[in-house]
Coordinates of C-alpha atoms in Angstrom, one line a residue:
M2 CA -3.1 4.3 -22.4
L3 CA -0.5 7.5 -21.6
T4 CA 3.5 7.4 -20.9
L5 CA 4.4 9.5 -18.2
A6 CA 8.0 10.5 -17.1
L7 CA 8.4 10.2 -13.2
L8 CA 11.2 12.7 -11.5
L9 CA 12.8 11.4 -8.4
A10 CA 16.3 12.6 -6.7
G11 CA 18.4 11.1 -4.5
G12 CA 21.4 10.1 -6.3
A13 CA 23.4 13.1 -5.0
V14 CA 22.6 12.4 -1.3
T15 CA 24.8 10.2 0.8
G16 CA 24.5 8.5 3.9
C17 CA 21.3 6.6 5.2
G18 CA 20.6 6.6 8.7
G19 CA 20.8 2.7 10.5
R20 CA 19.4 -0.6 9.8
A21 CA 16.0 -0.5 8.2
T22 CA 13.5 -2.3 9.9
T23 CA 10.0 -4.5 9.4
H24 CA 8.2 -2.0 12.0
H25 CA 7.9 0.9 14.5
K26 CA 7.5 1.8 17.8
P27 CA 4.1 1.9 19.3
G28 CA 3.0 5.4 19.5
T29 CA 5.3 6.4 17.0
S30 CA 4.7 7.5 13.4
H31 CA 6.2 6.8 10.0
E32 CA 7.6 10.1 9.6
Q33 CA 10.0 9.9 12.5
A34 CA 12.6 8.2 10.3
S35 CA 16.0 7.8 11.4
G36 CA 17.4 8.9 8.0
S37 CA 18.9 12.2 6.7
V38 CA 18.0 12.1 3.2
G39 CA 17.3 15.0 1.8
T40 CA 14.8 17.5 3.9
L41 CA 11.6 16.5 5.7
L42 CA 8.5 19.4 5.0
T43 CA 5.8 20.1 7.1
A44 CA 3.5 19.8 3.9
T45 CA 1.8 16.1 3.1
D46 CA 0.4 15.1 0.0
T47 CA -3.1 14.0 -0.1
G48 CA -3.2 10.6 1.5
G49 CA -1.3 12.8 4.9
H50 CA 2.1 12.1 4.0
R51 CA 5.0 13.9 5.1
L52 CA 7.1 15.3 1.9
R53 CA 11.3 14.6 1.4
E54 CA 12.4 17.4 -0.5
V55 CA 15.4 16.3 -2.5
P56 CA 17.2 18.0 -5.7
A57 CA 16.4 17.1 -9.1
E58 CA 20.0 16.6 -10.2
G59 CA 20.7 13.4 -11.4
A60 CA 16.7 12.1 -10.8
P61 CA 15.7 8.6 -11.0
E62 CA 12.7 8.2 -13.8
A63 CA 9.7 6.2 -13.9
Q64 CA 7.3 5.7 -16.6
L65 CA 4.1 4.3 -16.0
T66 CA 2.1 2.5 -19.1
V67 CA -1.5 1.2 -18.6
R68 CA -3.1 -1.7 -21.4
P69 CA -5.9 -3.7 -21.3
D70 CA -6.0 -7.1 -20.5
S71 CA -7.2 -10.0 -22.9
E72 CA -9.0 -11.2 -19.6
D73 CA -10.3 -8.3 -17.5
G74 CA -9.1 -4.9 -16.4
W75 CA -5.9 -3.3 -17.2
N76 CA -1.7 -4.0 -16.7
L77 CA -0.4 -1.5 -15.3
Q78 CA 3.3 -1.1 -15.9
L79 CA 6.1 1.0 -13.8
A80 CA 9.1 1.2 -15.3
V81 CA 11.8 2.7 -13.1
K82 CA 15.4 3.9 -13.7
N83 CA 18.0 4.6 -10.5
Y84 CA 15.5 3.8 -8.4
R85 CA 14.5 0.6 -6.6
F86 CA 12.2 -1.3 -5.0
T87 CA 12.8 -2.6 -1.3
P88 CA 9.6 -4.1 0.2
D89 CA 12.0 -6.1 3.1
S90 CA 12.6 -2.7 4.8
T91 CA 9.4 -0.8 4.3
G92 CA 8.5 1.0 7.9
G93 CA 12.6 1.3 8.4
A94 CA 14.9 4.5 7.5
A95 CA 14.7 6.7 4.6
L96 CA 17.2 5.4 2.0
P97 CA 18.3 7.3 -0.9
G98 CA 16.8 5.9 -4.1
A99 CA 14.5 3.0 -2.9
G100 CA 11.3 2.9 -2.0
H101 CA 7.9 1.7 -3.1
A102 CA 4.8 3.5 -4.7
H103 CA 1.2 3.9 -4.2
L104 CA -1.6 3.6 -6.5
E105 CA -4.2 5.7 -6.6
L106 CA -7.9 5.6 -8.8
D107 CA -9.4 9.3 -8.6
G108 CA -7.2 10.2 -5.1
R109 CA -8.6 6.9 -3.8
K110 CA -5.6 4.5 -2.9
L111 CA -5.5 1.5 -4.3
A112 CA -2.7 -0.5 -3.5
R113 CA 0.9 -0.2 -2.8
L114 CA 3.6 -1.5 -5.4
Y115 CA 6.4 -3.3 -5.0
G116 CA 7.2 -4.0 -8.0
P117 CA 7.1 -2.9 -12.1
W118 CA 3.9 -5.1 -13.2
F119 CA 0.2 -4.5 -11.3
H120 CA -3.1 -6.1 -12.6
L121 CA -6.0 -3.9 -11.5
P122 CA -9.4 -5.9 -12.2
A123 CA -12.4 -3.9 -14.0
A124 CA -14.6 -4.3 -10.8
Q125 CA -12.0 -1.7 -9.4
V126 CA -12.9 1.0 -11.7
P127 CA -16.7 2.5 -12.0
E128 CA -18.1 3.2 -15.2
G129 CA -16.5 6.4 -16.5
A130 CA -13.8 8.5 -17.5
H131 CA -10.8 8.0 -14.4
T132 CA -7.5 9.3 -13.4
L133 CA -4.9 6.9 -12.5
T134 CA -2.3 8.6 -10.3
V135 CA 1.1 6.5 -9.0
R136 CA 3.5 8.1 -6.5
L137 CA 6.6 7.5 -5.0
Y138 CA 7.3 6.7 -1.4
A139 CA 10.5 6.0 0.8
D140 CA 11.0 2.9 3.2
D141 CA 9.4 5.5 5.8
H142 CA 6.3 6.8 4.1
T143 CA 7.5 9.8 3.3
A144 CA 6.3 10.9 0.0
W145 CA 9.6 12.0 -2.3
A146 CA 8.8 15.7 -3.4
V147 CA 10.9 17.9 -6.1
A148 CA 10.9 21.9 -5.7
G149 CA 7.9 21.0 -3.0
K150 CA 5.6 18.8 -5.0
P151 CA 5.4 14.9 -5.0
V152 CA 7.3 12.7 -7.5
E153 CA 4.1 11.1 -9.5
G154 CA 2.7 10.7 -12.5
T155 CA -1.3 10.5 -13.7
A156 CA -2.6 8.5 -16.8
Q157 CA -6.5 8.5 -17.5
L158 CA -8.2 5.6 -18.0
T159 CA -12.1 4.9 -19.4
A160 CA -13.4 1.9 -18.2
T161 CA -17.1 0.8 -20.1
A162 CA -20.0 -1.1 -19.0
P163 CA -20.0 -4.9 -19.7
G164 CA -20.5 -6.0 -23.1
Q165 CA -20.5 -2.5 -24.4
A166 CA -17.1 -1.7 -26.9
G167 CA -13.9 -1.2 -24.8
G168 CA -15.6 -3.5 -22.5
H169 CA -13.6 -7.0 -21.5
S170 CA -16.7 -9.2 -21.1
H171 CA -16.8 -12.7 -22.3
G172 CA -19.7 -14.5 -22.9
D173 CA -23.7 -13.1 -23.3
T174 CA -24.9 -13.4 -19.8
P175 CA -22.2 -13.5 -17.0
P176 CA -23.3 -15.8 -14.2
P177 CA -24.4 -14.8 -10.7
P178 CA -21.5 -13.7 -8.1
Q179 CA -21.2 -16.5 -5.7
A180 CA -20.5 -15.7 -2.0
A181 CA -16.7 -16.1 -0.9
Q182 CA -16.3 -18.6 1.5
P183 CA -14.6 -17.5 4.7
E184 CA -10.7 -18.9 5.2
Q185 CA -10.1 -21.2 8.5
A186 CA -8.3 -19.7 11.0
D187 CA -7.0 -20.5 13.8
R188 CA -6.6 -17.1 15.8
T189 CA -9.3 -14.2 15.3
V190 CA -8.8 -10.8 16.1
T191 CA -11.5 -8.5 15.9
I192 CA -10.9 -4.7 15.8
T193 CA -12.6 -1.4 15.7
V194 CA -11.9 1.8 14.7
R195 CA -13.8 4.7 15.7
D196 CA -12.9 8.4 15.8
G197 CA -9.5 7.6 15.8
K198 CA -9.6 5.3 18.5
V199 CA -8.9 1.4 18.4
S200 CA -11.0 -1.1 20.8
P201 CA -9.8 -3.0 22.2
A202 CA -6.6 -0.7 23.1
P203 CA -3.5 -2.3 21.0
A204 CA -1.7 -5.1 22.3
R205 CA 0.4 -7.5 20.9
T206 CA -0.9 -11.0 19.7
E207 CA 1.0 -14.2 20.5
L208 CA 1.1 -16.9 17.9
R209 CA 2.9 -20.3 16.8
R210 CA 4.8 -20.2 13.6
G211 CA 2.7 -22.2 11.0
E212 CA -1.0 -20.9 12.6
R213 CA -3.2 -18.6 10.7
V214 CA -4.7 -15.6 12.0
A215 CA -7.4 -13.5 11.1
L216 CA -7.7 -9.6 11.4
R217 CA -10.9 -8.8 11.3
V218 CA -11.5 -4.8 11.2
T219 CA -14.4 -2.5 11.1
S220 CA -13.1 1.4 10.7
D221 CA -15.5 3.9 10.6
R222 CA -13.3 5.9 7.9
A223 CA -11.8 4.6 5.0
D224 CA -8.5 3.4 4.7
T225 CA -6.1 0.8 4.2
L226 CA -4.8 -2.1 7.3
H227 CA -1.6 -3.2 6.4
V228 CA 0.7 -6.1 8.1
H229 CA 4.2 -4.9 7.9
G230 CA 7.2 -8.2 7.3
Y231 CA 4.2 -9.8 5.6
D232 CA 3.2 -6.7 3.3
K233 CA 0.0 -7.8 3.2
E234 CA -2.6 -4.7 2.8
L235 CA -6.7 -4.6 3.1
A236 CA -9.0 -1.9 2.1
L237 CA -11.1 -0.8 4.6
P238 CA -14.2 0.3 2.8
A239 CA -15.5 3.0 6.0
G240 CA -18.4 1.4 8.2
Q241 CA -18.1 -2.4 6.8
E242 CA -16.0 -5.0 8.3
A243 CA -12.9 -6.3 6.4
T244 CA -11.2 -9.9 7.5
L245 CA -7.5 -10.6 6.3
T246 CA -6.0 -13.9 6.8
L247 CA -2.5 -15.0 6.9
T248 CA -0.4 -17.8 7.9
A249 CA 2.2 -16.4 10.2
D250 CA 5.1 -18.7 8.9
R251 CA 7.7 -15.7 10.3
T252 CA 9.2 -15.4 13.2
G253 CA 9.3 -12.2 15.1
L254 CA 7.6 -9.2 15.7
F255 CA 5.2 -7.1 13.3
E256 CA 2.8 -4.5 13.4
V257 CA -0.4 -4.1 12.1
E258 CA -1.8 -0.7 11.6
T259 CA -3.5 1.5 9.0
H260 CA -2.1 3.8 6.3
T261 CA -4.2 6.8 6.2
S262 CA -5.0 7.3 9.8
G263 CA -1.5 5.8 10.7
L264 CA -2.7 4.0 13.6
V265 CA -1.4 0.6 15.1
L266 CA -4.0 -1.6 15.9
T267 CA -2.2 -4.7 16.9
Q268 CA 1.4 -6.6 17.1
L269 CA 1.5 -10.7 15.7
L270 CA 4.5 -12.0 18.2
V271 CA 5.2 -15.1 16.1
R272 CA 7.5 -17.8 18.1

């Protein structure tokens, strides 16, 4: 376990940039924000997100703690001060002292964090020593930065094989894995991403409120699928089909996109 303090500024900055939204216009990027917080730099983080520079004075703090879970994996706690998580305004303008966090394992994004707790299953961590990184972002997905560096903290994590000291297995022999049963859906949308192009071309998928939609996506590069407004994410392994099924229980227009490549895949229009 390792506890680190993260610094983030924003207390000295005033003004926002208009009302936050749950999606942005097709063909535009997250970084084309309407907010005026800090200074938007040309430099990017390891995930390709542009840095948003803010002064260090009065910066919020965050502390990452990793504890083994008694049943499986680890429990991560992200304690923040002078900073708030804003899942309802993700995709909108950058607001001071607000946003979300990304969790990475050895530079590979695992999840987006909208609160102080996250459970990391042992199945997601290969055997050996690893580095966990948590980085803070604004609502427009720019990375908060101080002195030209992203606001982030790291912790070291060592995973052992099941049954060895330090592992989290219970019982002598685990049962063989069972094939996951596909979730039932009223509509299925099949999308392919290859060489930075989306097929079929992005369009609106119309749904009735209460319908279940399955988003079946195959990407030639590892990425992350995100459904705005519903705050649903799905890892997209390179060259493998992945499916996200959700119930359209909110009316409105919601974008489905990839994070690393920043591509709009479709829009869900729920009436």
